[in-house]
Amino acid sequence: MATEEGKIDPMYQFEVQTILEGFSLGGQQIAFTNSAVWMLVAVAGLWLFMLGGMKRELVPGRWQMMVEGFTGFIDNMMEANIGPAGRKYAPYVFSLFMFILFSNVFGLLPVGVLGLHPFTVTSHLTVTGVLAIMSFSIVLIVGFAKHKLHFFSLFIPHGTPLPMIPFIFIVELLSFLVRPFSLALRLFVAMTAGHILLKVLAGFVINSTNAGAGYGVLVGIPSFALMIGISALELLVAVVQAYVFALLTSLYINDAENLH
Amino acid sequence: MPQIDQIALTYGSQIFWLLLTFGFTFLVIGLGMFPKIQGTVDARDKRIADDLEAARAANSKADELEESYRVKMEKDRSEAQAVVEASKAKANAAAEKRKTKANADIAAKLAAAEADIKARSDEALREIEDVSAEVAQDMVAKISGAKVTKAAALKETKAALKHG
């Protein structure tokens, strides 16, 4: 926490800090930052997690069961939302889901106790934006490659009366174009809001206790109790947001794959 | 909000590192590990389905065997029953035959005995009549002195014997 005259800034946790200067690319400094560290940590954790599921035993152990639970979950989701054609998108959606899930959960780890600064990669618009644009690009590429210009019929629902078609087309097109933004903003806002709430409550605990034991008991303890509950809620949000991102991606790919 | 304040300064490195890490995730984990785990699960599902199918086939075969065994049992039992029935009928017939033969023998013996008895009693009766006629002849001769032929005496005696 950055403390300026005893103030605790709940936004400080989102600051990207340069660790190594790195190199320059097209006028942009590609620095090795705390954000990059946490991306690498998430990927390393994910890789280790997956490695435990690679024993490929006929009768799975606990770890293999857990990994297969995740792969089966995504497999079922693709099967249910897209159909048999959905299997070829499963590796992408699985990577997306697991990357977001591990980033979300690792950002919630209480490593601050060890003096480290946790950083949630998915609370950054640049990160969620790139992920959303990737999903949206896949939808566009698959849609136009598979259906050519017929893909635009996606914007005209079945049974639309002829005079309504231009208006419906515009409305549907707008809602389609908004998808990458809603996808990126949903994850970014959910993670940011939760972390701010936790830090504000933590600030209450520290500041009220500093103001005196009475305030500490009156304000600090209820705030701390609330933090425990909200931490549990944030864990749920971390999982649900990863799920929502993967689910919406699969639904959008379904639009591209099957039109209506 | 640092996410927006810092965007102009950091987007390059953010996107660079994201593409690097997510690219690794997609290539190594998504394309490398995920299909292998999927394959393991599919192989297991197939193995379970096959085993279940084999078990079902074995079960139906056992049912068939049991059915054929039951049918054979039924057939053997009915055959045995038929044999028992036949031998019983044969034994009954033989017994019946022997019984009727014995009955006939008894009846013949009885008839012979009865005929014998009748002959003997007839003979005795005739002797009694003869003796009675002689006695009656003698009595008539002694009492009235009249001579009575033996035939007349016999006729009279017979009539008297009949009346008691």
PDB file of N, CA and C in Angstrom, chain A residues 81-159:
ATOM      1  N   ASN A  81     -23.020 -26.062 -26.591  1.00  0.00           N
ATOM      2  CA  ASN A  81     -23.309 -24.761 -27.201  1.00  0.00           C
ATOM      3  C   ASN A  81     -23.106 -24.751 -28.706  1.00  0.00           C
ATOM      4  N   ILE A  82     -22.161 -25.529 -29.204  1.00  0.00           N
ATOM      5  CA  ILE A  82     -21.845 -25.475 -30.637  1.00  0.00           C
ATOM      6  C   ILE A  82     -22.230 -26.770 -31.327  1.00  0.00           C
ATOM      7  N   GLY A  83     -22.137 -27.887 -30.624  1.00  0.00           N
ATOM      8  CA  GLY A  83     -22.408 -29.179 -31.242  1.00  0.00           C
ATOM      9  C   GLY A  83     -21.108 -29.879 -31.585  1.00  0.00           C
ATOM     10  N   PRO A  84     -21.183 -30.921 -32.390  1.00  0.00           N
ATOM     11  CA  PRO A  84     -19.972 -31.701 -32.692  1.00  0.00           C
ATOM     12  C   PRO A  84     -18.867 -30.847 -33.321  1.00  0.00           C
ATOM     13  N   ALA A  85     -19.246 -29.785 -34.063  1.00  0.00           N
ATOM     14  CA  ALA A  85     -18.233 -28.931 -34.697  1.00  0.00           C
ATOM     15  C   ALA A  85     -17.456 -28.129 -33.665  1.00  0.00           C
ATOM     16  N   GLY A  86     -17.965 -28.075 -32.416  1.00  0.00           N
ATOM     17  CA  GLY A  86     -17.338 -27.244 -31.394  1.00  0.00           C
ATOM     18  C   GLY A  86     -16.037 -27.787 -30.871  1.00  0.00           C
ATOM     19  N   ARG A  87     -15.775 -29.068 -31.160  1.00  0.00           N
ATOM     20  CA  ARG A  87     -14.590 -29.691 -30.575  1.00  0.00           C
ATOM     21  C   ARG A  87     -13.296 -29.054 -31.040  1.00  0.00           C
ATOM     22  N   LYS A  88     -13.289 -28.517 -32.265  1.00  0.00           N
ATOM     23  CA  LYS A  88     -12.031 -27.965 -32.761  1.00  0.00           C
ATOM     24  C   LYS A  88     -11.719 -26.614 -32.110  1.00  0.00           C
ATOM     25  N   TYR A  89     -12.716 -25.994 -31.490  1.00  0.00           N
ATOM     26  CA  TYR A  89     -12.456 -24.728 -30.788  1.00  0.00           C
ATOM     27  C   TYR A  89     -12.136 -24.956 -29.316  1.00  0.00           C
ATOM     28  N   ALA A  90     -12.311 -26.200 -28.860  1.00  0.00           N
ATOM     29  CA  ALA A  90     -12.117 -26.494 -27.434  1.00  0.00           C
ATOM     30  C   ALA A  90     -10.717 -26.118 -26.944  1.00  0.00           C
ATOM     31  N   PRO A  91      -9.622 -26.393 -27.687  1.00  0.00           N
ATOM     32  CA  PRO A  91      -8.305 -25.994 -27.175  1.00  0.00           C
ATOM     33  C   PRO A  91      -8.204 -24.487 -26.910  1.00  0.00           C
ATOM     34  N   TYR A  92      -8.773 -23.684 -27.813  1.00  0.00           N
ATOM     35  CA  TYR A  92      -8.710 -22.235 -27.603  1.00  0.00           C
ATOM     36  C   TYR A  92      -9.520 -21.819 -26.381  1.00  0.00           C
ATOM     37  N   VAL A  93     -10.763 -22.291 -26.317  1.00  0.00           N
ATOM     38  CA  VAL A  93     -11.621 -21.880 -25.198  1.00  0.00           C
ATOM     39  C   VAL A  93     -11.056 -22.396 -23.878  1.00  0.00           C
ATOM     40  N   PHE A  94     -10.466 -23.601 -23.916  1.00  0.00           N
ATOM     41  CA  PHE A  94      -9.858 -24.143 -22.707  1.00  0.00           C
ATOM     42  C   PHE A  94      -8.685 -23.269 -22.265  1.00  0.00           C
ATOM     43  N   SER A  95      -7.833 -22.886 -23.210  1.00  0.00           N
ATOM     44  CA  SER A  95      -6.695 -22.015 -22.876  1.00  0.00           C
ATOM     45  C   SER A  95      -7.198 -20.706 -22.278  1.00  0.00           C
ATOM     46  N   LEU A  96      -8.221 -20.145 -22.914  1.00  0.00           N
ATOM     47  CA  LEU A  96      -8.797 -18.880 -22.455  1.00  0.00           C
ATOM     48  C   LEU A  96      -9.325 -19.020 -21.029  1.00  0.00           C
ATOM     49  N   PHE A  97     -10.123 -20.043 -20.812  1.00  0.00           N
ATOM     50  CA  PHE A  97     -10.759 -20.254 -19.511  1.00  0.00           C
ATOM     51  C   PHE A  97      -9.706 -20.450 -18.426  1.00  0.00           C
ATOM     52  N   MET A  98      -8.723 -21.312 -18.708  1.00  0.00           N
ATOM     53  CA  MET A  98      -7.738 -21.621 -17.680  1.00  0.00           C
ATOM     54  C   MET A  98      -6.820 -20.419 -17.428  1.00  0.00           C
ATOM     55  N   PHE A  99      -6.463 -19.701 -18.474  1.00  0.00           N
ATOM     56  CA  PHE A  99      -5.587 -18.537 -18.303  1.00  0.00           C
ATOM     57  C   PHE A  99      -6.292 -17.485 -17.447  1.00  0.00           C
ATOM     58  N   ILE A 100      -7.548 -17.195 -17.754  1.00  0.00           N
ATOM     59  CA  ILE A 100      -8.294 -16.204 -16.980  1.00  0.00           C
ATOM     60  C   ILE A 100      -8.508 -16.691 -15.557  1.00  0.00           C
ATOM     61  N   LEU A 101      -8.867 -17.977 -15.416  1.00  0.00           N
ATOM     62  CA  LEU A 101      -9.116 -18.533 -14.078  1.00  0.00           C
ATOM     63  C   LEU A 101      -7.869 -18.436 -13.211  1.00  0.00           C
ATOM     64  N   PHE A 102      -6.728 -18.844 -13.759  1.00  0.00           N
ATOM     65  CA  PHE A 102      -5.502 -18.831 -12.958  1.00  0.00           C
ATOM     66  C   PHE A 102      -5.062 -17.392 -12.668  1.00  0.00           C
ATOM     67  N   SER A 103      -5.232 -16.482 -13.648  1.00  0.00           N
ATOM     68  CA  SER A 103      -4.882 -15.079 -13.387  1.00  0.00           C
ATOM     69  C   SER A 103      -5.767 -14.508 -12.290  1.00  0.00           C
ATOM     70  N   ASN A 104      -7.066 -14.784 -12.367  1.00  0.00           N
ATOM     71  CA  ASN A 104      -8.005 -14.276 -11.367  1.00  0.00           C
ATOM     72  C   ASN A 104      -7.667 -14.793  -9.985  1.00  0.00           C
ATOM     73  N   VAL A 105      -7.467 -16.106  -9.886  1.00  0.00           N
ATOM     74  CA  VAL A 105      -7.271 -16.718  -8.572  1.00  0.00           C
ATOM     75  C   VAL A 105      -5.897 -16.340  -8.012  1.00  0.00           C
ATOM     76  N   PHE A 106      -4.876 -16.328  -8.860  1.00  0.00           N
ATOM     77  CA  PHE A 106      -3.547 -15.955  -8.366  1.00  0.00           C
ATOM     78  C   PHE A 106      -3.527 -14.504  -7.909  1.00  0.00           C
ATOM     79  N   GLY A 107      -4.335 -13.646  -8.554  1.00  0.00           N
ATOM     80  CA  GLY A 107      -4.416 -12.254  -8.123  1.00  0.00           C
ATOM     81  C   GLY A 107      -5.037 -12.106  -6.751  1.00  0.00           C
ATOM     82  N   LEU A 108      -5.781 -13.126  -6.321  1.00  0.00           N
ATOM     83  CA  LEU A 108      -6.430 -13.074  -5.010  1.00  0.00           C
ATOM     84  C   LEU A 108      -5.578 -13.680  -3.909  1.00  0.00           C
ATOM     85  N   LEU A 109      -4.452 -14.312  -4.300  1.00  0.00           N
ATOM     86  CA  LEU A 109      -3.630 -14.981  -3.285  1.00  0.00           C
ATOM     87  C   LEU A 109      -3.104 -13.962  -2.276  1.00  0.00           C
ATOM     88  N   PRO A 110      -3.128 -14.307  -1.016  1.00  0.00           N
ATOM     89  CA  PRO A 110      -2.663 -13.353   0.020  1.00  0.00           C
ATOM     90  C   PRO A 110      -1.145 -13.335   0.137  1.00  0.00           C
ATOM     91  N   VAL A 111      -0.464 -13.097  -1.002  1.00  0.00           N
ATOM     92  CA  VAL A 111       0.999 -13.080  -0.947  1.00  0.00           C
ATOM     93  C   VAL A 111       1.517 -11.790  -0.326  1.00  0.00           C
ATOM     94  N   GLY A 112       0.604 -10.829  -0.096  1.00  0.00           N
ATOM     95  CA  GLY A 112       1.010  -9.606   0.604  1.00  0.00           C
ATOM     96  C   GLY A 112       1.565  -9.911   1.980  1.00  0.00           C
ATOM     97  N   VAL A 113       1.099 -11.026   2.570  1.00  0.00           N
ATOM     98  CA  VAL A 113       1.592 -11.447   3.880  1.00  0.00           C
ATOM     99  C   VAL A 113       3.095 -11.700   3.817  1.00  0.00           C
ATOM    100  N   LEU A 114       3.571 -12.163   2.655  1.00  0.00           N
ATOM    101  CA  LEU A 114       4.999 -12.470   2.490  1.00  0.00           C
ATOM    102  C   LEU A 114       5.782 -11.252   2.026  1.00  0.00           C
ATOM    103  N   GLY A 115       5.109 -10.092   1.940  1.00  0.00           N
ATOM    104  CA  GLY A 115       5.798  -8.884   1.510  1.00  0.00           C
ATOM    105  C   GLY A 115       5.792  -8.677   0.017  1.00  0.00           C
ATOM    106  N   LEU A 116       5.124  -9.565  -0.737  1.00  0.00           N
ATOM    107  CA  LEU A 116       5.027  -9.419  -2.187  1.00  0.00           C
ATOM    108  C   LEU A 116       3.764  -8.649  -2.534  1.00  0.00           C
ATOM    109  N   HIS A 117       3.740  -8.107  -3.726  1.00  0.00           N
ATOM    110  CA  HIS A 117       2.551  -7.377  -4.155  1.00  0.00           C
ATOM    111  C   HIS A 117       1.769  -8.197  -5.158  1.00  0.00           C
ATOM    112  N   PRO A 118       0.603  -8.677  -4.761  1.00  0.00           N
ATOM    113  CA  PRO A 118      -0.190  -9.425  -5.740  1.00  0.00           C
ATOM    114  C   PRO A 118      -0.706  -8.484  -6.821  1.00  0.00           C
ATOM    115  N   PHE A 119      -0.844  -9.013  -8.006  1.00  0.00           N
ATOM    116  CA  PHE A 119      -1.288  -8.201  -9.128  1.00  0.00           C
ATOM    117  C   PHE A 119      -2.219  -9.067  -9.964  1.00  0.00           C
ATOM    118  N   THR A 120      -3.415  -8.521 -10.235  1.00  0.00           N
ATOM    119  CA  THR A 120      -4.374  -9.297 -11.000  1.00  0.00           C
ATOM    120  C   THR A 120      -4.307  -8.860 -12.454  1.00  0.00           C
ATOM    121  N   VAL A 121      -3.796  -9.743 -13.286  1.00  0.00           N
ATOM    122  CA  VAL A 121      -3.595  -9.419 -14.699  1.00  0.00           C
ATOM    123  C   VAL A 121      -4.916  -9.059 -15.357  1.00  0.00           C
ATOM    124  N   THR A 122      -5.964  -9.796 -14.991  1.00  0.00           N
ATOM    125  CA  THR A 122      -7.259  -9.623 -15.653  1.00  0.00           C
ATOM    126  C   THR A 122      -8.002  -8.379 -15.181  1.00  0.00           C
ATOM    127  N   SER A 123      -7.412  -7.603 -14.255  1.00  0.00           N
ATOM    128  CA  SER A 123      -8.055  -6.347 -13.883  1.00  0.00           C
ATOM    129  C   SER A 123      -7.545  -5.214 -14.761  1.00  0.00           C
ATOM    130  N   HIS A 124      -6.862  -5.573 -15.857  1.00  0.00           N
ATOM    131  CA  HIS A 124      -6.346  -4.558 -16.765  1.00  0.00           C
ATOM    132  C   HIS A 124      -7.067  -4.612 -18.091  1.00  0.00           C
ATOM    133  N   LEU A 125      -7.559  -3.457 -18.500  1.00  0.00           N
ATOM    134  CA  LEU A 125      -8.343  -3.369 -19.733  1.00  0.00           C
ATOM    135  C   LEU A 125      -7.527  -3.795 -20.947  1.00  0.00           C
ATOM    136  N   THR A 126      -6.233  -3.520 -20.924  1.00  0.00           N
ATOM    137  CA  THR A 126      -5.415  -3.914 -22.080  1.00  0.00           C
ATOM    138  C   THR A 126      -5.427  -5.433 -22.238  1.00  0.00           C
ATOM    139  N   VAL A 127      -5.355  -6.122 -21.084  1.00  0.00           N
ATOM    140  CA  VAL A 127      -5.297  -7.592 -21.136  1.00  0.00           C
ATOM    141  C   VAL A 127      -6.646  -8.166 -21.559  1.00  0.00           C
ATOM    142  N   THR A 128      -7.703  -7.752 -20.857  1.00  0.00           N
ATOM    143  CA  THR A 128      -9.021  -8.306 -21.187  1.00  0.00           C
ATOM    144  C   THR A 128      -9.417  -7.886 -22.591  1.00  0.00           C
ATOM    145  N   GLY A 129      -8.997  -6.661 -22.993  1.00  0.00           N
ATOM    146  CA  GLY A 129      -9.310  -6.193 -24.341  1.00  0.00           C
ATOM    147  C   GLY A 129      -8.688  -7.079 -25.397  1.00  0.00           C
ATOM    148  N   VAL A 130      -7.420  -7.432 -25.199  1.00  0.00           N
ATOM    149  CA  VAL A 130      -6.747  -8.287 -26.192  1.00  0.00           C
ATOM    150  C   VAL A 130      -7.423  -9.654 -26.259  1.00  0.00           C
ATOM    151  N   LEU A 131      -7.762 -10.193 -25.095  1.00  0.00           N
ATOM    152  CA  LEU A 131      -8.424 -11.500 -25.079  1.00  0.00           C
ATOM    153  C   LEU A 131      -9.769 -11.426 -25.802  1.00  0.00           C
ATOM    154  N   ALA A 132     -10.522 -10.317 -25.540  1.00  0.00           N
ATOM    155  CA  ALA A 132     -11.834 -10.168 -26.172  1.00  0.00           C
ATOM    156  C   ALA A 132     -11.689 -10.006 -27.674  1.00  0.00           C
ATOM    157  N   ILE A 133     -10.678  -9.231 -28.087  1.00  0.00           N
ATOM    158  CA  ILE A 133     -10.478  -9.023 -29.530  1.00  0.00           C
ATOM    159  C   ILE A 133     -10.096 -10.343 -30.196  1.00  0.00           C
ATOM    160  N   MET A 134      -9.318 -11.157 -29.492  1.00  0.00           N
ATOM    161  CA  MET A 134      -8.955 -12.468 -30.044  1.00  0.00           C
ATOM    162  C   MET A 134     -10.204 -13.301 -30.277  1.00  0.00           C
ATOM    163  N   SER A 135     -11.078 -13.369 -29.263  1.00  0.00           N
ATOM    164  CA  SER A 135     -12.305 -14.161 -29.403  1.00  0.00           C
ATOM    165  C   SER A 135     -13.159 -13.609 -30.533  1.00  0.00           C
ATOM    166  N   PHE A 136     -13.265 -12.283 -30.595  1.00  0.00           N
ATOM    167  CA  PHE A 136     -14.112 -11.663 -31.608  1.00  0.00           C
ATOM    168  C   PHE A 136     -13.531 -11.887 -32.999  1.00  0.00           C
ATOM    169  N   SER A 137     -12.200 -11.850 -33.097  1.00  0.00           N
ATOM    170  CA  SER A 137     -11.571 -12.094 -34.401  1.00  0.00           C
ATOM    171  C   SER A 137     -11.865 -13.507 -34.874  1.00  0.00           C
ATOM    172  N   ILE A 138     -11.803 -14.448 -33.949  1.00  0.00           N
ATOM    173  CA  ILE A 138     -12.093 -15.839 -34.338  1.00  0.00           C
ATOM    174  C   ILE A 138     -13.518 -15.936 -34.864  1.00  0.00           C
ATOM    175  N   VAL A 139     -14.452 -15.240 -34.185  1.00  0.00           N
ATOM    176  CA  VAL A 139     -15.849 -15.258 -34.633  1.00  0.00           C
ATOM    177  C   VAL A 139     -15.941 -14.699 -36.051  1.00  0.00           C
ATOM    178  N   LEU A 140     -15.282 -13.562 -36.289  1.00  0.00           N
ATOM    179  CA  LEU A 140     -15.348 -12.933 -37.617  1.00  0.00           C
ATOM    180  C   LEU A 140     -14.720 -13.823 -38.679  1.00  0.00           C
ATOM    181  N   ILE A 141     -13.526 -14.349 -38.360  1.00  0.00           N
ATOM    182  CA  ILE A 141     -12.811 -15.156 -39.363  1.00  0.00           C
ATOM    183  C   ILE A 141     -13.602 -16.412 -39.691  1.00  0.00           C
ATOM    184  N   VAL A 142     -14.069 -17.108 -38.640  1.00  0.00           N
ATOM    185  CA  VAL A 142     -14.835 -18.339 -38.873  1.00  0.00           C
ATOM    186  C   VAL A 142     -16.122 -18.020 -39.619  1.00  0.00           C
ATOM    187  N   GLY A 143     -16.793 -16.940 -39.179  1.00  0.00           N
ATOM    188  CA  GLY A 143     -18.078 -16.594 -39.785  1.00  0.00           C
ATOM    189  C   GLY A 143     -17.946 -16.296 -41.262  1.00  0.00           C
ATOM    190  N   PHE A 144     -16.969 -15.443 -41.631  1.00  0.00           N
ATOM    191  CA  PHE A 144     -16.848 -15.055 -43.039  1.00  0.00           C
ATOM    192  C   PHE A 144     -16.214 -16.170 -43.870  1.00  0.00           C
ATOM    193  N   ALA A 145     -15.348 -16.971 -43.260  1.00  0.00           N
ATOM    194  CA  ALA A 145     -14.736 -18.061 -44.011  1.00  0.00           C
ATOM    195  C   ALA A 145     -15.754 -19.157 -44.295  1.00  0.00           C
ATOM    196  N   LYS A 146     -16.645 -19.350 -43.390  1.00  0.00           N
ATOM    197  CA  LYS A 146     -17.586 -20.469 -43.514  1.00  0.00           C
ATOM    198  C   LYS A 146     -18.822 -20.076 -44.308  1.00  0.00           C
ATOM    199  N   HIS A 147     -19.316 -18.838 -44.090  1.00  0.00           N
ATOM    200  CA  HIS A 147     -20.590 -18.457 -44.713  1.00  0.00           C
ATOM    201  C   HIS A 147     -20.461 -17.327 -45.724  1.00  0.00           C
ATOM    202  N   LYS A 148     -19.223 -16.831 -45.942  1.00  0.00           N
ATOM    203  CA  LYS A 148     -19.011 -15.698 -46.857  1.00  0.00           C
ATOM    204  C   LYS A 148     -19.927 -14.528 -46.455  1.00  0.00           C
ATOM    205  N   LEU A 149     -20.549 -13.894 -47.445  1.00  0.00           N
ATOM    206  CA  LEU A 149     -21.391 -12.738 -47.111  1.00  0.00           C
ATOM    207  C   LEU A 149     -22.717 -13.161 -46.491  1.00  0.00           C
ATOM    208  N   HIS A 150     -23.022 -14.426 -46.599  1.00  0.00           N
ATOM    209  CA  HIS A 150     -24.247 -14.946 -45.975  1.00  0.00           C
ATOM    210  C   HIS A 150     -24.201 -14.775 -44.454  1.00  0.00           C
ATOM    211  N   PHE A 151     -22.991 -14.538 -43.931  1.00  0.00           N
ATOM    212  CA  PHE A 151     -22.821 -14.345 -42.493  1.00  0.00           C
ATOM    213  C   PHE A 151     -23.683 -13.183 -41.986  1.00  0.00           C
ATOM    214  N   PHE A 152     -23.953 -12.204 -42.889  1.00  0.00           N
ATOM    215  CA  PHE A 152     -24.749 -11.041 -42.468  1.00  0.00           C
ATOM    216  C   PHE A 152     -26.188 -11.427 -42.150  1.00  0.00           C
ATOM    217  N   SER A 153     -26.634 -12.595 -42.592  1.00  0.00           N
ATOM    218  CA  SER A 153     -27.996 -13.026 -42.258  1.00  0.00           C
ATOM    219  C   SER A 153     -28.125 -13.271 -40.753  1.00  0.00           C
ATOM    220  N   LEU A 154     -26.976 -13.344 -40.073  1.00  0.00           N
ATOM    221  CA  LEU A 154     -27.007 -13.466 -38.608  1.00  0.00           C
ATOM    222  C   LEU A 154     -27.760 -12.292 -37.974  1.00  0.00           C
ATOM    223  N   PHE A 155     -27.730 -11.135 -38.678  1.00  0.00           N
ATOM    224  CA  PHE A 155     -28.321  -9.927 -38.098  1.00  0.00           C
ATOM    225  C   PHE A 155     -29.803  -9.800 -38.418  1.00  0.00           C
ATOM    226  N   ILE A 156     -30.350 -10.775 -39.134  1.00  0.00           N
ATOM    227  CA  ILE A 156     -31.786 -10.737 -39.433  1.00  0.00           C
ATOM    228  C   ILE A 156     -32.405 -12.013 -38.867  1.00  0.00           C
ATOM    229  N   PRO A 157     -33.053 -11.892 -37.711  1.00  0.00           N
ATOM    230  CA  PRO A 157     -33.661 -13.093 -37.122  1.00  0.00           C
ATOM    231  C   PRO A 157     -34.765 -13.630 -38.032  1.00  0.00           C
ATOM    232  N   HIS A 158     -35.014 -14.920 -37.904  1.00  0.00           N
ATOM    233  CA  HIS A 158     -36.055 -15.555 -38.703  1.00  0.00           C
ATOM    234  C   HIS A 158     -37.404 -14.927 -38.404  1.00  0.00           C
ATOM    235  N   GLY A 159     -38.210 -14.762 -39.440  1.00  0.00           N
ATOM    236  CA  GLY A 159     -39.576 -14.273 -39.256  1.00  0.00           C
ATOM    237  C   GLY A 159     -39.679 -12.773 -39.080  1.00  0.00           C
TER     238      GLY A 159
END
